[in-house]
């Protein structure tokens, strides 16, 4: 399991979405490491890309809305980081469209997704949780 309890930021809506992202990325990686024909495993790549393109937008929007709600001072910077990641996903999607699901490109996507997700959730998103906690009250109502 890639998800760790320490990744929780203490805002249940965001934590649930993060867990779903971790679950999907893990599923994707397990599939990539499995044996069997590459052609058969490409379906998983397609569905993961479809999911990522949609869910990342939904999740980033929700996370940014929450930051607005609590007047999080790092919102602009956080939005910039989110926008950069969305662009990377879209670049991969574009390459897949042009070149097909090349195995090395897919492997590099998997590495990138995992590294980004862990780094982002373990550091940048934690700051949102700390800020929410510093306000007192129940951050889980967000
Ligand atoms: Fe974030």
mmCIF file of N, CA and C in Angstrom, residues 28-103:
data_model
loop_
_atom_site.group_PDB
_atom_site.id
_atom_site.type_symbol
_atom_site.label_atom_id
_atom_site.label_comp_id
_atom_site.label_asym_id
_atom_site.label_seq_id
_atom_site.Cartn_x
_atom_site.Cartn_y
_atom_site.Cartn_z
ATOM 1 N N UNK A 28 -2.417 1.097 -11.062
ATOM 2 C CA UNK A 28 -1.779 1.312 -12.360
ATOM 3 C C UNK A 28 -0.364 0.720 -12.357
ATOM 4 N N UNK A 29 0.379 0.973 -11.285
ATOM 5 C CA UNK A 29 1.752 0.490 -11.196
ATOM 6 C C UNK A 29 1.803 -1.031 -11.064
ATOM 7 N N UNK A 30 0.899 -1.574 -10.266
ATOM 8 C CA UNK A 30 0.837 -3.030 -10.116
ATOM 9 C C UNK A 30 0.576 -3.666 -11.480
ATOM 10 N N UNK A 31 -0.326 -3.047 -12.219
ATOM 11 C CA UNK A 31 -0.637 -3.550 -13.557
ATOM 12 C C UNK A 31 0.579 -3.483 -14.481
ATOM 13 N N UNK A 32 1.343 -2.416 -14.382
ATOM 14 C CA UNK A 32 2.530 -2.266 -15.233
ATOM 15 C C UNK A 32 3.595 -3.302 -14.913
ATOM 16 N N UNK A 33 3.663 -3.687 -13.628
ATOM 17 C CA UNK A 33 4.683 -4.655 -13.229
ATOM 18 C C UNK A 33 4.259 -6.092 -13.489
ATOM 19 N N UNK A 34 2.988 -6.277 -13.758
ATOM 20 C CA UNK A 34 2.507 -7.645 -13.924
ATOM 21 C C UNK A 34 2.996 -8.220 -15.256
ATOM 22 N N UNK A 35 3.031 -9.520 -15.306
ATOM 23 C CA UNK A 35 3.465 -10.150 -16.545
ATOM 24 C C UNK A 35 2.283 -10.211 -17.504
ATOM 25 N N UNK A 36 2.508 -10.747 -18.641
ATOM 26 C CA UNK A 36 1.423 -10.807 -19.619
ATOM 27 C C UNK A 36 1.727 -9.869 -20.762
ATOM 28 N N UNK A 37 0.906 -9.972 -21.787
ATOM 29 C CA UNK A 37 1.173 -9.178 -22.988
ATOM 30 C C UNK A 37 0.974 -7.696 -22.757
ATOM 31 N N UNK A 38 1.895 -6.929 -23.268
ATOM 32 C CA UNK A 38 1.797 -5.469 -23.161
ATOM 33 C C UNK A 38 0.481 -4.976 -23.776
ATOM 34 N N UNK A 39 0.110 -5.571 -24.878
ATOM 35 C CA UNK A 39 -1.131 -5.177 -25.567
ATOM 36 C C UNK A 39 -2.346 -5.292 -24.633
ATOM 37 N N UNK A 40 -2.325 -6.346 -23.812
ATOM 38 C CA UNK A 40 -3.460 -6.551 -22.901
ATOM 39 C C UNK A 40 -3.459 -5.532 -21.768
ATOM 40 N N UNK A 41 -2.270 -5.132 -21.381
ATOM 41 C CA UNK A 41 -2.162 -4.224 -20.241
ATOM 42 C C UNK A 41 -2.419 -2.772 -20.622
ATOM 43 N N UNK A 42 -2.419 -2.499 -21.910
ATOM 44 C CA UNK A 42 -2.635 -1.124 -22.359
ATOM 45 C C UNK A 42 -4.015 -0.572 -22.012
ATOM 46 N N UNK A 43 -4.990 -1.474 -21.890
ATOM 47 C CA UNK A 43 -6.341 -1.041 -21.521
ATOM 48 C C UNK A 43 -6.321 -0.289 -20.193
ATOM 49 N N UNK A 44 -5.499 -0.801 -19.280
ATOM 50 C CA UNK A 44 -5.378 -0.192 -17.963
ATOM 51 C C UNK A 44 -4.767 1.205 -18.077
ATOM 52 N N UNK A 45 -3.824 1.330 -18.964
ATOM 53 C CA UNK A 45 -3.190 2.635 -19.173
ATOM 54 C C UNK A 45 -4.237 3.627 -19.668
ATOM 55 N N UNK A 46 -5.031 3.182 -20.631
ATOM 56 C CA UNK A 46 -6.077 4.051 -21.179
ATOM 57 C C UNK A 46 -7.046 4.491 -20.103
ATOM 58 N N UNK A 47 -7.527 3.536 -19.312
ATOM 59 C CA UNK A 47 -8.528 3.888 -18.304
ATOM 60 C C UNK A 47 -7.915 4.756 -17.201
ATOM 61 N N UNK A 48 -6.639 4.507 -16.882
ATOM 62 C CA UNK A 48 -5.991 5.344 -15.868
ATOM 63 C C UNK A 48 -5.848 6.780 -16.371
ATOM 64 N N UNK A 49 -5.460 6.918 -17.626
ATOM 65 C CA UNK A 49 -5.332 8.271 -18.196
ATOM 66 C C UNK A 49 -6.678 8.991 -18.181
ATOM 67 N N UNK A 50 -7.724 8.288 -18.570
ATOM 68 C CA UNK A 50 -9.061 8.907 -18.576
ATOM 69 C C UNK A 50 -9.426 9.349 -17.164
ATOM 70 N N UNK A 51 -9.193 8.455 -16.211
ATOM 71 C CA UNK A 51 -9.513 8.766 -14.831
ATOM 72 C C UNK A 51 -8.707 9.968 -14.348
ATOM 73 N N UNK A 52 -7.400 9.953 -14.599
ATOM 74 C CA UNK A 52 -6.526 11.032 -14.118
ATOM 75 C C UNK A 52 -6.934 12.381 -14.682
ATOM 76 N N UNK A 53 -7.199 12.398 -15.969
ATOM 77 C CA UNK A 53 -7.544 13.674 -16.603
ATOM 78 C C UNK A 53 -8.776 14.291 -15.939
ATOM 79 N N UNK A 54 -9.740 13.449 -15.602
ATOM 80 C CA UNK A 54 -10.971 13.964 -14.989
ATOM 81 C C UNK A 54 -10.819 14.206 -13.491
ATOM 82 N N UNK A 55 -10.282 13.194 -12.818
ATOM 83 C CA UNK A 55 -10.295 13.261 -11.356
ATOM 84 C C UNK A 55 -9.325 14.299 -10.806
ATOM 85 N N UNK A 56 -8.209 14.471 -11.501
ATOM 86 C CA UNK A 56 -7.242 15.473 -11.058
ATOM 87 C C UNK A 56 -7.885 16.859 -11.109
ATOM 88 N N UNK A 57 -8.651 17.127 -12.139
ATOM 89 C CA UNK A 57 -9.342 18.415 -12.255
ATOM 90 C C UNK A 57 -10.342 18.586 -11.104
ATOM 91 N N UNK A 58 -11.134 17.557 -10.867
ATOM 92 C CA UNK A 58 -12.132 17.589 -9.797
ATOM 93 C C UNK A 58 -11.454 17.795 -8.436
ATOM 94 N N UNK A 59 -10.406 17.018 -8.214
ATOM 95 C CA UNK A 59 -9.722 17.093 -6.928
ATOM 96 C C UNK A 59 -9.024 18.437 -6.719
ATOM 97 N N UNK A 60 -8.316 18.909 -7.722
ATOM 98 C CA UNK A 60 -7.614 20.190 -7.585
ATOM 99 C C UNK A 60 -8.616 21.310 -7.336
ATOM 100 N N UNK A 61 -9.733 21.259 -8.033
ATOM 101 C CA UNK A 61 -10.750 22.293 -7.851
ATOM 102 C C UNK A 61 -11.260 22.283 -6.405
ATOM 103 N N UNK A 62 -11.552 21.085 -5.916
ATOM 104 C CA UNK A 62 -12.072 20.950 -4.547
ATOM 105 C C UNK A 62 -11.041 21.456 -3.533
ATOM 106 N N UNK A 63 -9.792 21.090 -3.765
ATOM 107 C CA UNK A 63 -8.738 21.486 -2.836
ATOM 108 C C UNK A 63 -8.530 23.000 -2.856
ATOM 109 N N UNK A 64 -8.617 23.586 -4.039
ATOM 110 C CA UNK A 64 -8.453 25.039 -4.154
ATOM 111 C C UNK A 64 -9.647 25.781 -3.552
ATOM 112 N N UNK A 65 -10.846 25.230 -3.740
ATOM 113 C CA UNK A 65 -12.046 25.828 -3.132
ATOM 114 C C UNK A 65 -11.905 25.844 -1.612
ATOM 115 N N UNK A 66 -11.414 24.738 -1.097
ATOM 116 C CA UNK A 66 -11.231 24.656 0.351
ATOM 117 C C UNK A 66 -10.221 25.707 0.823
ATOM 118 N N UNK A 67 -9.143 25.872 0.072
ATOM 119 C CA UNK A 67 -8.122 26.867 0.438
ATOM 120 C C UNK A 67 -8.702 28.280 0.429
ATOM 121 N N UNK A 68 -9.572 28.538 -0.562
ATOM 122 C CA UNK A 68 -10.229 29.849 -0.617
ATOM 123 C C UNK A 68 -11.087 30.049 0.618
ATOM 124 N N UNK A 69 -11.819 28.997 0.951
ATOM 125 C CA UNK A 69 -12.747 29.073 2.071
ATOM 126 C C UNK A 69 -12.058 29.425 3.384
ATOM 127 N N UNK A 70 -10.876 28.890 3.566
ATOM 128 C CA UNK A 70 -10.171 29.168 4.829
ATOM 129 C C UNK A 70 -9.170 30.321 4.670
ATOM 130 N N UNK A 71 -9.208 30.999 3.527
ATOM 131 C CA UNK A 71 -8.256 32.091 3.242
ATOM 132 C C UNK A 71 -6.800 31.664 3.374
ATOM 133 N N UNK A 72 -6.520 30.522 2.823
ATOM 134 C CA UNK A 72 -5.154 29.981 2.878
ATOM 135 C C UNK A 72 -4.198 30.920 2.134
ATOM 136 N N UNK A 73 -3.140 31.376 2.811
ATOM 137 C CA UNK A 73 -2.257 32.372 2.178
ATOM 138 C C UNK A 73 -1.429 31.822 1.005
ATOM 139 N N UNK A 74 -1.285 30.505 0.917
ATOM 140 C CA UNK A 74 -0.477 29.939 -0.160
ATOM 141 C C UNK A 74 -1.275 29.533 -1.391
ATOM 142 N N UNK A 75 -2.511 30.012 -1.480
ATOM 143 C CA UNK A 75 -3.396 29.578 -2.577
ATOM 144 C C UNK A 75 -2.804 29.792 -3.968
ATOM 145 N N UNK A 76 -2.315 31.001 -4.252
ATOM 146 C CA UNK A 76 -1.820 31.307 -5.603
ATOM 147 C C UNK A 76 -0.678 30.362 -5.993
ATOM 148 N N UNK A 77 0.241 30.144 -5.067
ATOM 149 C CA UNK A 77 1.359 29.246 -5.323
ATOM 150 C C UNK A 77 0.856 27.807 -5.535
ATOM 151 N N UNK A 78 -0.115 27.426 -4.726
ATOM 152 C CA UNK A 78 -0.649 26.075 -4.838
ATOM 153 C C UNK A 78 -1.366 25.872 -6.183
ATOM 154 N N UNK A 79 -2.082 26.914 -6.593
ATOM 155 C CA UNK A 79 -2.772 26.839 -7.893
ATOM 156 C C UNK A 79 -1.770 26.685 -9.034
ATOM 157 N N UNK A 80 -0.638 27.383 -8.878
ATOM 158 C CA UNK A 80 0.397 27.323 -9.902
ATOM 159 C C UNK A 80 0.965 25.892 -9.995
ATOM 160 N N UNK A 81 1.180 25.269 -8.845
ATOM 161 C CA UNK A 81 1.703 23.898 -8.816
ATOM 162 C C UNK A 81 0.685 22.926 -9.448
ATOM 163 N N UNK A 82 -0.573 23.101 -9.085
ATOM 164 C CA UNK A 82 -1.625 22.258 -9.670
ATOM 165 C C UNK A 82 -1.676 22.413 -11.184
ATOM 166 N N UNK A 83 -1.609 23.668 -11.633
ATOM 167 C CA UNK A 83 -1.691 23.928 -13.080
ATOM 168 C C UNK A 83 -0.528 23.254 -13.807
ATOM 169 N N UNK A 84 0.651 23.292 -13.195
ATOM 170 C CA UNK A 84 1.818 22.654 -13.797
ATOM 171 C C UNK A 84 1.637 21.158 -13.930
ATOM 172 N N UNK A 85 1.053 20.548 -12.927
ATOM 173 C CA UNK A 85 0.845 19.097 -12.963
ATOM 174 C C UNK A 85 -0.215 18.719 -14.014
ATOM 175 N N UNK A 86 -1.283 19.511 -14.056
ATOM 176 C CA UNK A 86 -2.323 19.263 -15.066
ATOM 177 C C UNK A 86 -1.727 19.323 -16.472
ATOM 178 N N UNK A 87 -0.835 20.272 -16.650
ATOM 179 C CA UNK A 87 -0.197 20.421 -17.953
ATOM 180 C C UNK A 87 0.640 19.187 -18.284
ATOM 181 N N UNK A 88 1.330 18.660 -17.291
ATOM 182 C CA UNK A 88 2.130 17.463 -17.523
ATOM 183 C C UNK A 88 1.257 16.275 -17.921
ATOM 184 N N UNK A 89 0.140 16.124 -17.233
ATOM 185 C CA UNK A 89 -0.791 15.034 -17.568
ATOM 186 C C UNK A 89 -1.282 15.203 -19.007
ATOM 187 N N UNK A 90 -1.628 16.446 -19.339
ATOM 188 C CA UNK A 90 -2.112 16.700 -20.694
ATOM 189 C C UNK A 90 -1.041 16.452 -21.750
ATOM 190 N N UNK A 91 0.210 16.765 -21.399
ATOM 191 C CA UNK A 91 1.301 16.480 -22.339
ATOM 192 C C UNK A 91 1.436 14.981 -22.591
ATOM 193 N N UNK A 92 1.316 14.207 -21.518
ATOM 194 C CA UNK A 92 1.358 12.752 -21.684
ATOM 195 C C UNK A 92 0.192 12.283 -22.559
ATOM 196 N N UNK A 93 -0.988 12.816 -22.262
ATOM 197 C CA UNK A 93 -2.172 12.413 -23.024
ATOM 198 C C UNK A 93 -1.964 12.705 -24.518
ATOM 199 N N UNK A 94 -1.378 13.852 -24.771
ATOM 200 C CA UNK A 94 -1.119 14.247 -26.159
ATOM 201 C C UNK A 94 -0.116 13.312 -26.830
ATOM 202 N N UNK A 95 0.946 12.980 -26.101
ATOM 203 C CA UNK A 95 1.957 12.073 -26.654
ATOM 204 C C UNK A 95 1.359 10.705 -26.939
ATOM 205 N N UNK A 96 0.505 10.235 -26.015
ATOM 206 C CA UNK A 96 -0.129 8.935 -26.224
ATOM 207 C C UNK A 96 -0.973 8.967 -27.486
ATOM 208 N N UNK A 97 -1.634 10.097 -27.682
ATOM 209 C CA UNK A 97 -2.467 10.219 -28.868
ATOM 210 C C UNK A 97 -1.635 10.174 -30.145
ATOM 211 N N UNK A 98 -0.488 10.841 -30.089
ATOM 212 C CA UNK A 98 0.355 10.920 -31.282
ATOM 213 C C UNK A 98 1.133 9.634 -31.530
ATOM 214 N N UNK A 99 1.676 9.060 -30.439
ATOM 215 C CA UNK A 99 2.618 7.947 -30.604
ATOM 216 C C UNK A 99 2.081 6.607 -30.132
ATOM 217 N N UNK A 100 0.881 6.619 -29.571
ATOM 218 C CA UNK A 100 0.350 5.380 -29.014
ATOM 219 C C UNK A 100 0.912 5.132 -27.633
ATOM 220 N N UNK A 101 0.461 4.050 -27.010
ATOM 221 C CA UNK A 101 0.886 3.770 -25.637
ATOM 222 C C UNK A 101 2.207 3.023 -25.626
ATOM 223 N N UNK A 102 3.286 3.771 -25.907
ATOM 224 C CA UNK A 102 4.639 3.193 -25.899
ATOM 225 C C UNK A 102 5.010 2.838 -24.470
ATOM 226 N N UNK A 103 5.603 1.661 -24.328
ATOM 227 C CA UNK A 103 5.877 1.190 -22.978
ATOM 228 C C UNK A 103 6.782 2.133 -22.168
#
